[in-house]
Amino acid sequence: MVSAKSELKHFVRANDAKAFTVSVLAKHNVSKEDASIVADCLIEADLRGVQTHGLSRLPVYVERLKHKMMNPNPKMILNKITAVCASLDGDNGFGFLVGRRGMAEAINMAKNNGVGIVAARNSNHFGMAASYLLQAIEAGYFAFVFSNAAASMPPWGGRQGLFGTNPFAAGAPSNKEVPFVLDISPAVAARGKIRLAEKRGETIPEGYALDKDGKNTIDPKKALEGVVLPMGTYKGSGLSMLMDILSGVISGAGFAGGVNDQYNNWVNAQNVGHFFMALKPGIFLTEEEFFARMDLLVKHVKAIPLADGFDEILMP
């Protein structure tokens, strides 16, 4: 007999999971090439342990395709504003497609100019922000990736959602050592973790969320009816507002609670906004110097004496 809190697991090979995902999306008029990108991003999240942004999200994407809330074949439009800045209209396509295109364009501009910035609008949830950091890192570039999301977190001191759990993500390549990949939510916990707790019949830790009446709750169902709390009180609230400015205000996307919820709104497109910046390592130093210094930094971080209870210092 399986208790409510236990979890049945079924393991599959990544290639099989990808084939399954591509076949599901193909039935909803998504091209094989685009479906492959979506599948890669979802499976990459699962393989990195970010299960809240992996294949568990596939059902809601399919529902949004069924309700014509997402465009299965977007015609994205890039408007090159300056040599280093561009605006990208995602035509209500998958956020994964907008994200890959946005970062690719930022890298192309950075190749010749040292830096490239793309602000995107008319997009959707783009999964794990680290996917686009890794895209830049694999090409040898430093990167920032920001996004906004549907209102689920109040400004510190409030009890009504205004900001999303808008990710702050930055990455830097190294040579022989592990690269720096920081992808964090400004909330104490992502709503995806709360949804998983509800699905598993578990409670959530105190301090994660408020219910609809503004009271602390450990019940994930009540938490999903209320709001999540910012990490570090006003600090997380300030970071989330910054992400809303960079992703929503300047891009022309939804902002200030104007991004529609992908789970509860079956009338309007999401209009998520993203921000992508790629920076060439060899601007201020030679690339050789940069990579050598990054390797040295990582070695120093890993070599710090351990505090009680720790076996290893992990890189972000």
CSV table of C-alpha atoms in Angstrom, one decimal:
chain,number,residue,atom,x,y,z
A,1,MET,CA,0.0,0.0,0.0
A,2,VAL,CA,1.4,3.4,-0.9
A,3,SER,CA,0.9,6.3,1.5
A,4,ALA,CA,-0.2,9.8,0.3
A,5,LYS,CA,3.2,11.2,0.9
A,6,SER,CA,5.2,8.5,-0.9
A,7,GLU,CA,5.9,8.8,-4.6
A,8,LEU,CA,5.9,6.2,-7.3
A,9,LYS,CA,8.8,6.8,-9.7
A,10,HIS,CA,9.2,5.6,-13.3
A,11,PHE,CA,12.6,6.1,-14.9
A,12,VAL,CA,13.0,6.5,-18.6
A,13,ARG,CA,16.0,7.3,-20.8
A,14,ALA,CA,16.3,10.9,-21.8
A,15,ASN,CA,16.2,10.1,-25.5
A,16,ASP,CA,12.9,8.2,-25.0
A,17,ALA,CA,11.5,11.1,-23.0
A,18,LYS,CA,12.4,13.5,-25.8
A,19,ALA,CA,10.8,11.3,-28.4
A,20,PHE,CA,7.6,11.1,-26.4
A,21,THR,CA,7.6,14.9,-25.9
A,22,VAL,CA,8.2,15.6,-29.6
A,23,SER,CA,5.4,13.2,-30.6
A,24,VAL,CA,2.9,14.9,-28.2
A,25,LEU,CA,3.7,18.4,-29.4
A,26,ALA,CA,3.6,17.3,-33.0
A,27,LYS,CA,0.0,16.3,-32.6
A,28,HIS,CA,-0.7,19.9,-31.8
A,29,ASN,CA,0.8,21.3,-34.9
A,30,VAL,CA,4.3,22.1,-33.4
A,31,SER,CA,7.0,21.5,-36.0
A,32,LYS,CA,9.5,18.8,-35.2
A,33,GLU,CA,12.4,21.3,-35.0
A,34,ASP,CA,10.5,23.5,-32.5
A,35,ALA,CA,9.2,20.5,-30.5
A,36,SER,CA,12.8,19.3,-30.2
A,37,ILE,CA,13.9,22.6,-28.7
A,38,VAL,CA,11.0,22.5,-26.2
A,39,ALA,CA,11.8,18.9,-25.3
A,40,ASP,CA,15.5,19.6,-24.8
A,41,CYS,CA,14.8,22.4,-22.4
A,42,LEU,CA,12.3,20.5,-20.3
A,43,ILE,CA,14.5,17.4,-20.1
A,44,GLU,CA,17.6,19.5,-19.3
A,45,ALA,CA,15.7,20.9,-16.3
A,46,ASP,CA,14.8,17.4,-15.1
A,47,LEU,CA,18.3,16.1,-15.6
A,48,ARG,CA,19.7,19.1,-13.6
A,49,GLY,CA,17.2,18.3,-10.8
A,50,VAL,CA,14.9,21.2,-11.4
A,51,GLN,CA,11.8,19.0,-11.6
A,52,THR,CA,9.4,22.0,-11.2
A,53,HIS,CA,10.5,23.2,-14.7
A,54,GLY,CA,10.8,19.9,-16.4
A,55,LEU,CA,8.3,17.5,-18.1
A,56,SER,CA,5.8,18.1,-15.3
A,57,ARG,CA,5.0,21.3,-17.1
A,58,LEU,CA,4.1,19.5,-20.4
A,59,PRO,CA,0.4,19.0,-19.7
A,60,VAL,CA,-0.3,22.7,-19.1
A,61,TYR,CA,1.5,23.6,-22.3
A,62,VAL,CA,-0.6,21.1,-24.2
A,63,GLU,CA,-3.8,22.6,-22.6
A,64,ARG,CA,-2.8,26.1,-23.7
A,65,LEU,CA,-2.2,24.8,-27.3
A,66,LYS,CA,-5.6,23.1,-27.2
A,67,HIS,CA,-7.3,26.4,-26.1
A,68,LYS,CA,-5.4,28.4,-28.7
A,69,MET,CA,-3.7,30.3,-25.9
A,70,MET,CA,-0.2,29.7,-27.5
A,71,ASN,CA,0.8,29.9,-31.1
A,72,PRO,CA,2.3,26.5,-32.3
A,73,ASN,CA,4.0,28.2,-35.3
A,74,PRO,CA,5.2,31.7,-34.2
A,75,LYS,CA,6.7,34.1,-36.7
A,76,MET,CA,9.0,35.9,-34.4
A,77,ILE,CA,10.1,39.5,-35.5
A,78,LEU,CA,13.5,40.9,-34.5
A,79,ASN,CA,13.9,44.7,-34.6
A,80,LYS,CA,17.6,45.6,-34.5
A,81,ILE,CA,17.5,49.0,-32.7
A,82,THR,CA,21.3,49.6,-32.4
A,83,ALA,CA,24.4,47.6,-33.0
A,84,VAL,CA,24.1,46.0,-29.6
A,85,CYS,CA,20.3,46.2,-28.8
A,86,ALA,CA,17.3,44.4,-30.3
A,87,SER,CA,13.6,43.9,-29.6
A,88,LEU,CA,12.1,40.5,-30.2
A,89,ASP,CA,8.4,39.9,-30.6
A,90,GLY,CA,7.7,36.3,-29.8
A,91,ASP,CA,4.3,36.1,-31.6
A,92,ASN,CA,2.9,34.3,-28.6
A,93,GLY,CA,5.1,31.2,-29.2
A,94,PHE,CA,6.6,28.9,-26.7
A,95,GLY,CA,8.9,30.7,-24.3
A,96,PHE,CA,11.6,28.2,-25.0
A,97,LEU,CA,11.7,29.2,-28.6
A,98,VAL,CA,11.7,32.9,-27.8
A,99,GLY,CA,14.5,32.2,-25.2
A,100,ARG,CA,16.7,30.3,-27.5
A,101,ARG,CA,16.3,32.9,-30.3
A,102,GLY,CA,16.8,35.8,-27.9
A,103,MET,CA,20.0,34.5,-26.5
A,104,ALA,CA,21.3,33.5,-30.0
A,105,GLU,CA,20.7,37.1,-31.2
A,106,ALA,CA,22.4,38.5,-28.1
A,107,ILE,CA,25.5,36.3,-28.7
A,108,ASN,CA,25.6,37.3,-32.4
A,109,MET,CA,25.7,41.0,-31.5
A,110,ALA,CA,28.3,40.3,-28.8
A,111,LYS,CA,30.7,38.6,-31.2
A,112,ASN,CA,31.4,41.9,-33.0
A,113,ASN,CA,30.5,44.5,-30.4
A,114,GLY,CA,31.5,42.9,-27.1
A,115,VAL,CA,27.9,43.0,-25.7
A,116,GLY,CA,24.5,42.1,-27.0
A,117,ILE,CA,21.1,42.8,-25.4
A,118,VAL,CA,17.6,41.5,-26.5
A,119,ALA,CA,14.3,42.5,-24.8
A,120,ALA,CA,11.5,40.1,-25.7
A,121,ARG,CA,7.7,40.4,-25.5
A,122,ASN,CA,4.6,38.4,-26.4
A,123,SER,CA,6.2,35.3,-25.0
A,124,ASN,CA,5.2,32.5,-22.6
A,125,HIS,CA,6.7,30.7,-19.7
A,126,PHE,CA,10.3,29.8,-20.8
A,127,GLY,CA,11.1,27.1,-18.2
A,128,MET,CA,14.5,27.1,-16.5
A,129,ALA,CA,16.4,30.3,-17.0
A,130,ALA,CA,19.6,28.3,-16.7
A,131,SER,CA,18.9,26.8,-20.2
A,132,TYR,CA,19.8,30.1,-21.8
A,133,LEU,CA,22.8,30.7,-19.5
A,134,LEU,CA,24.1,27.3,-20.6
A,135,GLN,CA,23.5,28.2,-24.2
A,136,ALA,CA,25.8,31.3,-23.8
A,137,ILE,CA,28.3,29.5,-21.6
A,138,GLU,CA,28.7,26.7,-24.2
A,139,ALA,CA,29.4,29.4,-26.8
A,140,GLY,CA,32.0,31.0,-24.5
A,141,TYR,CA,30.0,34.0,-23.3
A,142,PHE,CA,29.0,35.5,-20.0
A,143,ALA,CA,25.3,36.0,-19.7
A,144,PHE,CA,22.4,37.6,-17.8
A,145,VAL,CA,18.8,36.2,-18.3
A,146,PHE,CA,15.7,37.7,-16.6
A,147,SER,CA,12.0,37.1,-17.0
A,148,ASN,CA,8.8,38.1,-15.4
A,149,ALA,CA,5.8,35.9,-14.7
A,150,ALA,CA,2.2,35.9,-13.5
A,151,ALA,CA,1.4,37.7,-10.3
A,152,SER,CA,2.0,35.4,-7.3
A,153,MET,CA,4.1,37.4,-4.9
A,154,PRO,CA,3.3,40.7,-3.1
A,155,PRO,CA,5.7,43.5,-2.6
A,156,TRP,CA,7.1,43.1,0.9
A,157,GLY,CA,4.5,44.1,3.4
A,158,GLY,CA,1.5,43.4,1.1
A,159,ARG,CA,-0.8,40.4,0.9
A,160,GLN,CA,-1.9,40.5,-2.8
A,161,GLY,CA,0.2,39.2,-5.6
A,162,LEU,CA,1.7,41.8,-7.9
A,163,PHE,CA,5.1,40.4,-9.0
A,164,GLY,CA,5.9,37.0,-10.3
A,165,THR,CA,8.6,34.7,-9.0
A,166,ASN,CA,10.7,36.4,-11.6
A,167,PRO,CA,14.0,34.6,-12.1
A,168,PHE,CA,17.4,36.3,-11.7
A,169,ALA,CA,20.0,34.3,-13.6
A,170,ALA,CA,23.6,35.0,-14.5
A,171,GLY,CA,26.4,32.7,-15.8
A,172,ALA,CA,30.1,32.9,-16.6
A,173,PRO,CA,32.2,30.3,-18.4
A,174,SER,CA,35.4,28.9,-17.1
A,175,ASN,CA,38.1,26.8,-18.8
A,176,LYS,CA,38.8,23.6,-16.9
A,177,GLU,CA,36.7,24.2,-13.8
A,178,VAL,CA,32.9,24.2,-13.3
A,179,PRO,CA,31.2,27.3,-14.8
A,180,PHE,CA,29.2,29.8,-12.7
A,181,VAL,CA,25.5,29.2,-13.2
A,182,LEU,CA,23.2,31.1,-10.9
A,183,ASP,CA,19.5,30.8,-11.5
A,184,ILE,CA,17.4,31.8,-8.5
A,185,SER,CA,13.8,32.9,-7.8
A,186,PRO,CA,13.4,36.0,-5.6
A,187,ALA,CA,10.7,34.0,-3.7
A,188,VAL,CA,11.4,31.8,-0.7
A,189,ALA,CA,10.2,28.9,-2.9
A,190,ALA,CA,8.9,28.7,-6.5
A,191,ARG,CA,5.2,28.0,-6.9
A,192,GLY,CA,6.2,24.9,-8.8
A,193,LYS,CA,7.5,23.4,-5.5
A,194,ILE,CA,4.2,24.2,-3.8
A,195,ARG,CA,2.3,22.5,-6.7
A,196,LEU,CA,4.5,19.4,-6.3
A,197,ALA,CA,3.8,19.4,-2.5
A,198,GLU,CA,0.0,19.6,-3.2
A,199,LYS,CA,0.3,16.7,-5.7
A,200,ARG,CA,2.2,14.6,-3.3
A,201,GLY,CA,-0.1,15.3,-0.3
A,202,GLU,CA,2.7,17.0,1.6
A,203,THR,CA,2.7,20.2,3.7
A,204,ILE,CA,5.1,23.1,3.0
A,205,PRO,CA,7.5,24.7,5.4
A,206,GLU,CA,6.2,27.7,7.3
A,207,GLY,CA,7.4,31.0,5.8
A,208,TYR,CA,6.8,29.8,2.2
A,209,ALA,CA,3.4,31.4,1.6
A,210,LEU,CA,0.3,33.3,2.8
A,211,ASP,CA,-3.2,32.1,2.3
A,212,LYS,CA,-5.9,34.3,0.6
A,213,ASP,CA,-6.5,36.1,3.9
A,214,GLY,CA,-2.8,37.0,4.4
A,215,LYS,CA,-2.1,34.4,7.0
A,216,ASN,CA,0.9,32.1,7.1
A,217,THR,CA,0.0,28.6,5.9
A,218,ILE,CA,1.7,25.2,5.5
A,219,ASP,CA,-1.2,23.9,3.4
A,220,PRO,CA,-0.1,24.0,-0.3
A,221,LYS,CA,-3.7,24.3,-1.5
A,222,LYS,CA,-4.3,27.4,0.6
A,223,ALA,CA,-0.8,28.7,-0.5
A,224,LEU,CA,-1.8,28.4,-4.2
A,225,GLU,CA,-4.9,30.4,-3.4
A,226,GLY,CA,-2.8,33.0,-1.8
A,227,VAL,CA,0.7,34.3,-2.4
A,228,VAL,CA,4.3,33.1,-2.1
A,229,LEU,CA,6.7,35.2,0.0
A,230,PRO,CA,9.9,37.0,-1.2
A,231,MET,CA,13.2,35.7,0.1
A,232,GLY,CA,15.1,38.0,2.4
A,233,THR,CA,11.9,40.0,2.9
A,234,TYR,CA,12.3,43.4,1.1
A,235,LYS,CA,15.4,42.2,-0.7
A,236,GLY,CA,13.6,39.5,-2.7
A,237,SER,CA,10.8,42.0,-3.3
A,238,GLY,CA,13.2,44.5,-4.7
A,239,LEU,CA,14.8,41.9,-7.0
A,240,SER,CA,11.5,40.8,-8.3
A,241,MET,CA,10.5,44.4,-9.1
A,242,LEU,CA,13.8,44.9,-11.0
A,243,MET,CA,13.1,41.8,-13.0
A,244,ASP,CA,9.7,43.2,-13.9
A,245,ILE,CA,11.3,46.5,-15.0
A,246,LEU,CA,13.9,44.8,-17.2
A,247,SER,CA,11.6,42.1,-18.6
A,248,GLY,CA,8.3,43.8,-18.7
A,249,VAL,CA,8.5,47.6,-18.6
A,250,ILE,CA,11.2,48.1,-21.2
A,251,SER,CA,10.2,45.3,-23.5
A,252,GLY,CA,6.5,46.2,-24.0
A,253,ALA,CA,5.4,42.9,-22.3
A,254,GLY,CA,2.9,42.6,-19.5
A,255,PHE,CA,4.1,44.1,-16.1
A,256,ALA,CA,2.8,45.1,-12.7
A,257,GLY,CA,0.5,42.1,-12.5
A,258,GLY,CA,-0.3,42.2,-16.3
A,259,VAL,CA,1.3,38.9,-17.2
A,260,ASN,CA,-1.6,36.3,-17.4
A,261,ASP,CA,-1.5,33.1,-15.4
A,262,GLN,CA,-0.9,30.1,-17.6
A,263,TYR,CA,-2.8,27.8,-15.3
A,264,ASN,CA,-6.0,29.8,-14.7
A,265,ASN,CA,-6.5,32.2,-17.6
A,266,TRP,CA,-7.9,30.5,-20.7
A,267,VAL,CA,-9.0,33.7,-22.4
A,268,ASN,CA,-5.8,35.8,-22.8
A,269,ALA,CA,-2.2,35.1,-23.9
A,270,GLN,CA,0.4,35.4,-21.2
A,271,ASN,CA,2.5,38.2,-22.8
A,272,VAL,CA,5.6,37.3,-20.7
A,273,GLY,CA,8.7,39.5,-21.1
A,274,HIS,CA,12.3,38.4,-21.1
A,275,PHE,CA,15.7,40.0,-21.1
A,276,PHE,CA,18.9,38.5,-22.5
A,277,MET,CA,22.4,39.9,-22.4
A,278,ALA,CA,25.6,38.2,-23.7
A,279,LEU,CA,29.0,39.6,-22.8
A,280,LYS,CA,32.2,38.6,-24.6
A,281,PRO,CA,34.9,37.5,-22.0
A,282,GLY,CA,37.8,39.1,-23.9
A,283,ILE,CA,36.8,42.7,-23.6
A,284,PHE,CA,38.6,44.0,-20.5
A,285,LEU,CA,41.3,41.3,-20.5
A,286,THR,CA,42.4,38.8,-23.1
A,287,GLU,CA,40.2,35.7,-23.2
A,288,GLU,CA,43.1,33.6,-21.9
A,289,GLU,CA,43.5,35.9,-18.9
A,290,PHE,CA,39.7,35.8,-18.2
A,291,PHE,CA,39.4,32.0,-18.3
A,292,ALA,CA,42.6,31.6,-16.2
A,293,ARG,CA,41.2,34.0,-13.5
A,294,MET,CA,37.8,32.2,-13.6
A,295,ASP,CA,39.4,28.8,-13.0
A,296,LEU,CA,41.4,30.3,-10.1
A,297,LEU,CA,38.3,31.8,-8.6
A,298,VAL,CA,36.5,28.5,-8.7
A,299,LYS,CA,39.5,26.7,-7.2
A,300,HIS,CA,39.6,29.2,-4.3
A,301,VAL,CA,35.8,28.8,-3.7
A,302,LYS,CA,36.1,25.0,-3.6
A,303,ALA,CA,39.2,25.1,-1.3
A,304,ILE,CA,37.6,27.1,1.5
A,305,PRO,CA,37.7,25.2,4.9
A,306,LEU,CA,34.3,23.5,5.5
A,307,ALA,CA,31.8,24.6,8.2
A,308,ASP,CA,30.3,21.9,10.5
A,309,GLY,CA,27.8,19.7,8.7
A,310,PHE,CA,29.2,20.2,5.2
A,311,ASP,CA,31.2,17.7,3.0
A,312,GLU,CA,31.8,20.0,0.0
A,313,ILE,CA,31.4,23.6,-1.2
A,314,LEU,CA,29.2,23.5,-4.3
A,315,MET,CA,29.3,25.9,-7.1
A,316,PRO,CA,26.0,27.7,-8.0
